[in-house]
mmCIF file of N, CA and C in Angstrom:
data_model
loop_
_atom_site.group_PDB
_atom_site.id
_atom_site.type_symbol
_atom_site.label_atom_id
_atom_site.label_comp_id
_atom_site.label_asym_id
_atom_site.label_seq_id
_atom_site.Cartn_x
_atom_site.Cartn_y
_atom_site.Cartn_z
ATOM 1 N N MET A 4 -10.736 -9.764 -2.509
ATOM 2 C CA MET A 4 -9.888 -8.719 -2.698
ATOM 3 C C MET A 4 -8.571 -8.963 -1.806
ATOM 4 N N CYS A 5 -7.411 -8.462 -2.102
ATOM 5 C CA CYS A 5 -6.362 -8.561 -1.629
ATOM 6 C C CYS A 5 -5.951 -7.836 -0.746
ATOM 7 N N ILE A 6 -4.961 -7.864 0.461
ATOM 8 C CA ILE A 6 -4.295 -7.088 0.819
ATOM 9 C C ILE A 6 -2.687 -6.523 0.877
ATOM 10 N N CYS A 7 -2.849 -4.852 0.853
ATOM 11 C CA CYS A 7 -1.631 -4.207 0.195
ATOM 12 C C CYS A 7 -0.180 -5.107 1.402
ATOM 13 N N ILE A 8 0.740 -5.163 0.592
ATOM 14 C CA ILE A 8 1.912 -6.088 1.296
ATOM 15 C C ILE A 8 2.751 -4.675 1.767
ATOM 16 N N VAL A 9 2.277 -3.060 1.823
ATOM 17 C CA VAL A 9 2.915 -2.133 2.299
ATOM 18 C C VAL A 9 1.978 -1.628 3.935
ATOM 19 N N CYS A 10 0.827 -1.796 3.148
ATOM 20 C CA CYS A 10 0.147 -0.733 4.269
ATOM 21 C C CYS A 10 -0.866 -1.937 4.786
ATOM 22 N N GLY A 11 -1.335 -2.681 4.320
ATOM 23 C CA GLY A 11 -2.503 -3.624 4.830
ATOM 24 C C GLY A 11 -3.722 -3.326 4.240
ATOM 25 N N TYR A 12 -4.127 -2.258 3.675
ATOM 26 C CA TYR A 12 -5.513 -2.277 2.708
ATOM 27 C C TYR A 12 -5.989 -3.537 2.198
ATOM 28 N N ASN A 13 -7.114 -3.318 2.496
ATOM 29 C CA ASN A 13 -7.836 -4.847 2.121
ATOM 30 C C ASN A 13 -8.424 -4.504 1.104
ATOM 31 N N GLY A 14 -8.188 -3.652 -0.210
ATOM 32 C CA GLY A 14 -8.955 -3.110 -0.823
ATOM 33 C C GLY A 14 -8.506 -3.062 -2.468
ATOM 34 N N LEU A 15 -7.562 -3.945 -2.475
ATOM 35 C CA LEU A 15 -6.728 -4.379 -3.645
ATOM 36 C C LEU A 15 -7.635 -5.405 -4.698
ATOM 37 N N GLU A 16 -7.386 -5.246 -5.942
ATOM 38 C CA GLU A 16 -8.284 -5.562 -7.183
ATOM 39 C C GLU A 16 -7.467 -6.908 -7.461
ATOM 40 N N SER A 17 -6.358 -7.122 -7.295
ATOM 41 C CA SER A 17 -5.479 -8.412 -7.495
ATOM 42 C C SER A 17 -4.055 -8.306 -6.684
ATOM 43 N N PRO A 18 -3.496 -9.417 -6.896
ATOM 44 C CA PRO A 18 -2.312 -9.604 -5.891
ATOM 45 C C PRO A 18 -1.234 -8.628 -6.370
ATOM 46 N N GLN A 19 -0.380 -7.848 -5.318
ATOM 47 C CA GLN A 19 0.777 -7.406 -6.407
ATOM 48 C C GLN A 19 1.512 -7.648 -7.123
ATOM 49 N N TYR A 20 1.937 -8.981 -6.558
ATOM 50 C CA TYR A 20 3.192 -9.983 -7.381
ATOM 51 C C TYR A 20 2.374 -10.883 -7.823
ATOM 52 N N GLU A 21 2.591 -11.362 -8.570
ATOM 53 C CA GLU A 21 2.238 -12.409 -9.306
ATOM 54 C C GLU A 21 2.916 -14.381 -8.728
ATOM 55 N N SER A 22 2.418 -15.264 -9.036
ATOM 56 C CA SER A 22 3.227 -16.134 -8.508
ATOM 57 C C SER A 22 4.790 -16.463 -8.928
ATOM 58 N N ASP A 23 4.909 -15.888 -10.116
ATOM 59 C CA ASP A 23 6.342 -15.578 -10.743
ATOM 60 C C ASP A 23 7.211 -14.572 -10.420
ATOM 61 N N ASN A 24 6.613 -13.380 -9.779
ATOM 62 C CA ASN A 24 6.715 -12.394 -9.115
ATOM 63 C C ASN A 24 7.060 -11.011 -10.174
ATOM 64 N N SER A 25 5.884 -11.039 -10.793
ATOM 65 C CA SER A 25 5.807 -10.374 -11.977
ATOM 66 C C SER A 25 5.169 -9.288 -11.007
ATOM 67 N N PRO A 26 5.160 -7.911 -11.272
ATOM 68 C CA PRO A 26 4.035 -6.823 -10.462
ATOM 69 C C PRO A 26 2.801 -6.851 -11.052
ATOM 70 N N SER A 27 1.633 -6.228 -10.774
ATOM 71 C CA SER A 27 0.412 -6.567 -11.198
ATOM 72 C C SER A 27 0.684 -4.526 -11.418
ATOM 73 N N PHE A 28 1.150 -3.451 -11.027
ATOM 74 C CA PHE A 28 1.174 -2.700 -11.337
ATOM 75 C C PHE A 28 0.286 -1.947 -10.925
ATOM 76 N N GLU A 29 -0.727 -2.167 -10.427
ATOM 77 C CA GLU A 29 -2.052 -1.755 -9.318
ATOM 78 C C GLU A 29 -1.716 -0.914 -8.427
ATOM 79 N N ILE A 30 -2.181 0.266 -8.402
ATOM 80 C CA ILE A 30 -1.822 0.875 -7.289
ATOM 81 C C ILE A 30 -2.358 1.476 -6.082
ATOM 82 N N CYS A 31 -2.213 1.209 -4.796
ATOM 83 C CA CYS A 31 -2.992 1.079 -3.252
ATOM 84 C C CYS A 31 -4.078 1.845 -3.486
ATOM 85 N N SER A 32 -5.155 2.277 -3.352
ATOM 86 C CA SER A 32 -5.610 3.655 -3.204
ATOM 87 C C SER A 32 -5.474 4.150 -1.554
ATOM 88 N N CYS A 33 -4.993 3.612 -0.544
ATOM 89 C CA CYS A 33 -4.507 3.786 0.423
ATOM 90 C C CYS A 33 -3.246 4.553 0.692
ATOM 91 N N CYS A 34 -1.834 3.645 0.194
ATOM 92 C CA CYS A 34 -0.538 3.873 0.408
ATOM 93 C C CYS A 34 -0.132 4.641 -0.824
ATOM 94 N N GLY A 35 -0.783 3.888 -1.988
ATOM 95 C CA GLY A 35 -0.315 4.599 -3.167
ATOM 96 C C GLY A 35 0.770 4.119 -3.799
ATOM 97 N N PHE A 36 1.058 3.171 -3.246
ATOM 98 C CA PHE A 36 1.759 1.910 -3.428
ATOM 99 C C PHE A 36 2.175 1.190 -4.855
ATOM 100 N N GLN A 37 2.731 1.167 -5.769
ATOM 101 C CA GLN A 37 2.734 1.121 -7.153
ATOM 102 C C GLN A 37 3.255 -0.559 -7.310
ATOM 103 N N ALA A 38 3.114 -1.958 -7.029
ATOM 104 C CA ALA A 38 3.982 -2.780 -7.553
ATOM 105 C C ALA A 38 5.034 -2.498 -8.435
ATOM 106 N N GLY A 39 5.970 -2.770 -9.015
ATOM 107 C CA GLY A 39 6.738 -2.500 -10.206
ATOM 108 C C GLY A 39 7.222 -1.002 -10.827
ATOM 109 N N PHE A 40 6.749 -0.315 -10.005
ATOM 110 C CA PHE A 40 7.046 1.424 -10.435
ATOM 111 C C PHE A 40 7.636 1.460 -8.775
ATOM 112 N N ASP A 41 7.078 1.731 -7.883
ATOM 113 C CA ASP A 41 7.968 2.143 -6.331
ATOM 114 C C ASP A 41 8.885 1.481 -6.062
ATOM 115 N N ASP A 42 8.926 -0.284 -6.411
ATOM 116 C CA ASP A 42 10.343 -1.062 -6.110
ATOM 117 C C ASP A 42 11.390 -0.928 -6.839
ATOM 118 N N ASP A 43 10.779 -1.168 -8.409
ATOM 119 C CA ASP A 43 11.895 -1.633 -9.565
ATOM 120 C C ASP A 43 12.821 -0.079 -9.729
ATOM 121 N N ASP A 44 11.334 0.829 -10.372
ATOM 122 C CA ASP A 44 11.932 1.906 -10.963
ATOM 123 C C ASP A 44 12.093 3.019 -10.254
ATOM 124 N N GLN A 45 11.691 2.983 -8.596
ATOM 125 C CA GLN A 45 11.947 3.944 -7.429
ATOM 126 C C GLN A 45 12.806 3.678 -6.544
ATOM 127 N N GLY A 46 13.192 2.449 -6.407
ATOM 128 C CA GLY A 46 14.134 1.906 -5.475
ATOM 129 C C GLY A 46 13.643 1.320 -4.453
ATOM 130 N N TYR A 47 12.119 1.204 -4.047
ATOM 131 C CA TYR A 47 11.967 1.877 -2.868
ATOM 132 C C TYR A 47 11.970 -0.028 -2.241
ATOM 133 N N THR A 48 12.141 -0.381 -1.004
ATOM 134 C CA THR A 48 11.787 -1.818 -0.382
ATOM 135 C C THR A 48 10.754 -1.576 0.278
ATOM 136 N N ILE A 49 9.648 -2.832 0.428
ATOM 137 C CA ILE A 49 8.215 -2.200 1.101
ATOM 138 C C ILE A 49 8.591 -1.865 2.467
ATOM 139 N N GLU A 50 9.511 -2.143 3.014
ATOM 140 C CA GLU A 50 9.883 -1.892 4.463
ATOM 141 C C GLU A 50 9.767 -0.133 4.357
ATOM 142 N N SER A 51 10.844 0.308 3.567
ATOM 143 C CA SER A 51 11.189 1.980 3.013
ATOM 144 C C SER A 51 10.195 2.634 2.912
ATOM 145 N N TYR A 52 9.135 2.075 1.802
ATOM 146 C CA TYR A 52 8.381 2.317 1.045
ATOM 147 C C TYR A 52 6.910 3.329 2.514
ATOM 148 N N ARG A 53 6.656 1.644 3.240
ATOM 149 C CA ARG A 53 5.979 1.685 4.313
ATOM 150 C C ARG A 53 6.467 2.842 5.731
ATOM 151 N N LYS A 54 8.003 2.534 5.742
ATOM 152 C CA LYS A 54 8.410 4.058 6.862
ATOM 153 C C LYS A 54 8.673 5.401 6.391
ATOM 154 N N LYS A 55 8.506 5.669 4.819
ATOM 155 C CA LYS A 55 8.350 6.628 4.390
ATOM 156 C C LYS A 55 6.719 7.277 4.351
ATOM 157 N N TRP A 56 6.107 6.619 3.874
ATOM 158 C CA TRP A 56 3.917 6.870 4.115
ATOM 159 C C TRP A 56 3.611 7.139 5.796
ATOM 160 N N ILE A 57 4.144 5.832 6.681
ATOM 161 C CA ILE A 57 3.925 6.532 8.070
ATOM 162 C C ILE A 57 4.240 7.845 8.498
ATOM 163 N N GLU A 58 6.105 8.006 8.168
ATOM 164 C CA GLU A 58 6.094 9.289 8.136
ATOM 165 C C GLU A 58 5.703 10.713 8.049
ATOM 166 N N GLN A 59 5.389 10.560 6.743
ATOM 167 C CA GLN A 59 4.776 11.700 6.070
ATOM 168 C C GLN A 59 3.324 11.283 6.728
ATOM 169 N N GLY A 60 2.805 10.908 7.670
ATOM 170 C CA GLY A 60 1.592 10.822 7.876
ATOM 171 C C GLY A 60 0.535 9.962 7.651
ATOM 172 N N ALA A 61 0.701 8.831 7.066
ATOM 173 C CA ALA A 61 0.152 7.996 6.578
ATOM 174 C C ALA A 61 -1.107 8.401 5.785
ATOM 175 N N GLN A 62 -1.424 9.437 5.402
ATOM 176 C CA GLN A 62 -2.342 9.812 4.357
ATOM 177 C C GLN A 62 -2.988 8.758 3.265
ATOM 178 N N TRP A 63 -4.275 8.884 2.983
ATOM 179 C CA TRP A 63 -4.451 8.347 2.041
ATOM 180 C C TRP A 63 -4.133 8.997 0.795
ATOM 181 N N PHE A 64 -3.889 7.883 -0.380
ATOM 182 C CA PHE A 64 -3.359 8.219 -1.613
ATOM 183 C C PHE A 64 -4.651 8.576 -2.674
ATOM 184 N N ASP A 65 -5.939 7.887 -2.068
ATOM 185 C CA ASP A 65 -7.137 8.282 -2.878
ATOM 186 C C ASP A 65 -8.152 8.470 -1.629
ATOM 187 N N GLU A 66 -8.135 9.432 -1.336
ATOM 188 C CA GLU A 66 -9.184 10.462 0.050
ATOM 189 C C GLU A 66 -10.806 9.801 -0.118
ATOM 190 N N SER A 67 -11.187 9.589 -1.766
ATOM 191 C CA SER A 67 -12.446 9.103 -1.734
ATOM 192 C C SER A 67 -12.729 7.828 -1.230
ATOM 193 N N LYS A 68 -11.807 7.147 -1.227
ATOM 194 C CA LYS A 68 -11.807 5.623 -0.369
ATOM 195 C C LYS A 68 -11.692 5.282 0.797
ATOM 196 N N GLU A 69 -11.286 6.505 1.629
ATOM 197 C CA GLU A 69 -10.836 6.164 2.974
ATOM 198 C C GLU A 69 -11.958 6.178 3.466
ATOM 199 N N PRO A 70 -12.264 4.738 4.513
ATOM 200 C CA PRO A 70 -13.556 4.371 5.805
ATOM 201 C C PRO A 70 -13.410 5.522 6.297
ATOM 202 N N LYS A 71 -14.624 5.848 7.048
ATOM 203 C CA LYS A 71 -15.179 6.724 8.157
ATOM 204 C C LYS A 71 -14.229 6.580 9.332
ATOM 205 N N ASP A 72 -13.950 5.181 9.659
ATOM 206 C CA ASP A 72 -13.554 4.332 11.013
ATOM 207 C C ASP A 72 -12.543 3.962 10.783
ATOM 208 N N TRP A 73 -11.961 4.784 9.569
ATOM 209 C CA TRP A 73 -10.300 4.003 9.665
ATOM 210 C C TRP A 73 -9.116 4.521 10.644
ATOM 211 N N ASN A 74 -7.907 3.143 10.727
ATOM 212 C CA ASN A 74 -7.602 3.389 11.961
ATOM 213 C C ASN A 74 -6.239 2.525 11.419
ATOM 214 N N VAL A 75 -4.930 3.848 10.995
ATOM 215 C CA VAL A 75 -3.644 3.034 10.237
ATOM 216 C C VAL A 75 -2.922 1.983 11.097
ATOM 217 N N ASN A 76 -3.176 1.890 13.040
ATOM 218 C CA ASN A 76 -2.735 0.948 13.566
ATOM 219 C C ASN A 76 -3.757 0.192 12.744
ATOM 220 N N ASP A 77 -4.705 -0.303 13.303
ATOM 221 C CA ASP A 77 -5.638 -1.548 12.755
ATOM 222 C C ASP A 77 -5.230 -2.231 11.153
ATOM 223 N N GLN A 78 -4.761 -1.507 10.928
ATOM 224 C CA GLN A 78 -4.552 -1.639 9.343
ATOM 225 C C GLN A 78 -3.451 -2.320 8.990
ATOM 226 N N LEU A 79 -2.508 -1.406 9.854
ATOM 227 C CA LEU A 79 -1.168 -2.392 10.131
ATOM 228 C C LEU A 79 -1.308 -3.866 10.996
ATOM 229 N N LYS A 80 -2.047 -4.025 11.459
ATOM 230 C CA LYS A 80 -2.109 -5.143 12.223
ATOM 231 C C LYS A 80 -2.140 -6.071 11.464
ATOM 232 N N LYS A 81 -3.059 -6.082 10.246
ATOM 233 C CA LYS A 81 -3.414 -6.523 8.900
ATOM 234 C C LYS A 81 -2.255 -7.409 8.567
ATOM 235 N N LEU A 82 -0.359 -6.395 8.836
ATOM 236 C CA LEU A 82 0.725 -7.217 7.718
ATOM 237 C C LEU A 82 1.141 -8.635 8.775
ATOM 238 N N LYS A 83 1.066 -8.623 10.203
ATOM 239 C CA LYS A 83 1.666 -9.187 10.843
ATOM 240 C C LYS A 83 1.414 -10.731 11.146
#
């Protein structure tokens, strides 16, 4: 599993960017970030998307995949 560069979720099936920086277009189940769309087409930086997600309550994009004991602060620590 791979970690989302926006929210730290460790459930992605592939890296969001390949070694040549091409995006995977996979959507993060946690924050909803889609590499290649939210950044390239919508103009978000990783930091600005993360800030927006947190300011909007850090809600899960796909609530069916949210772990019962999930803690946003613990997850964000994976990014440091």
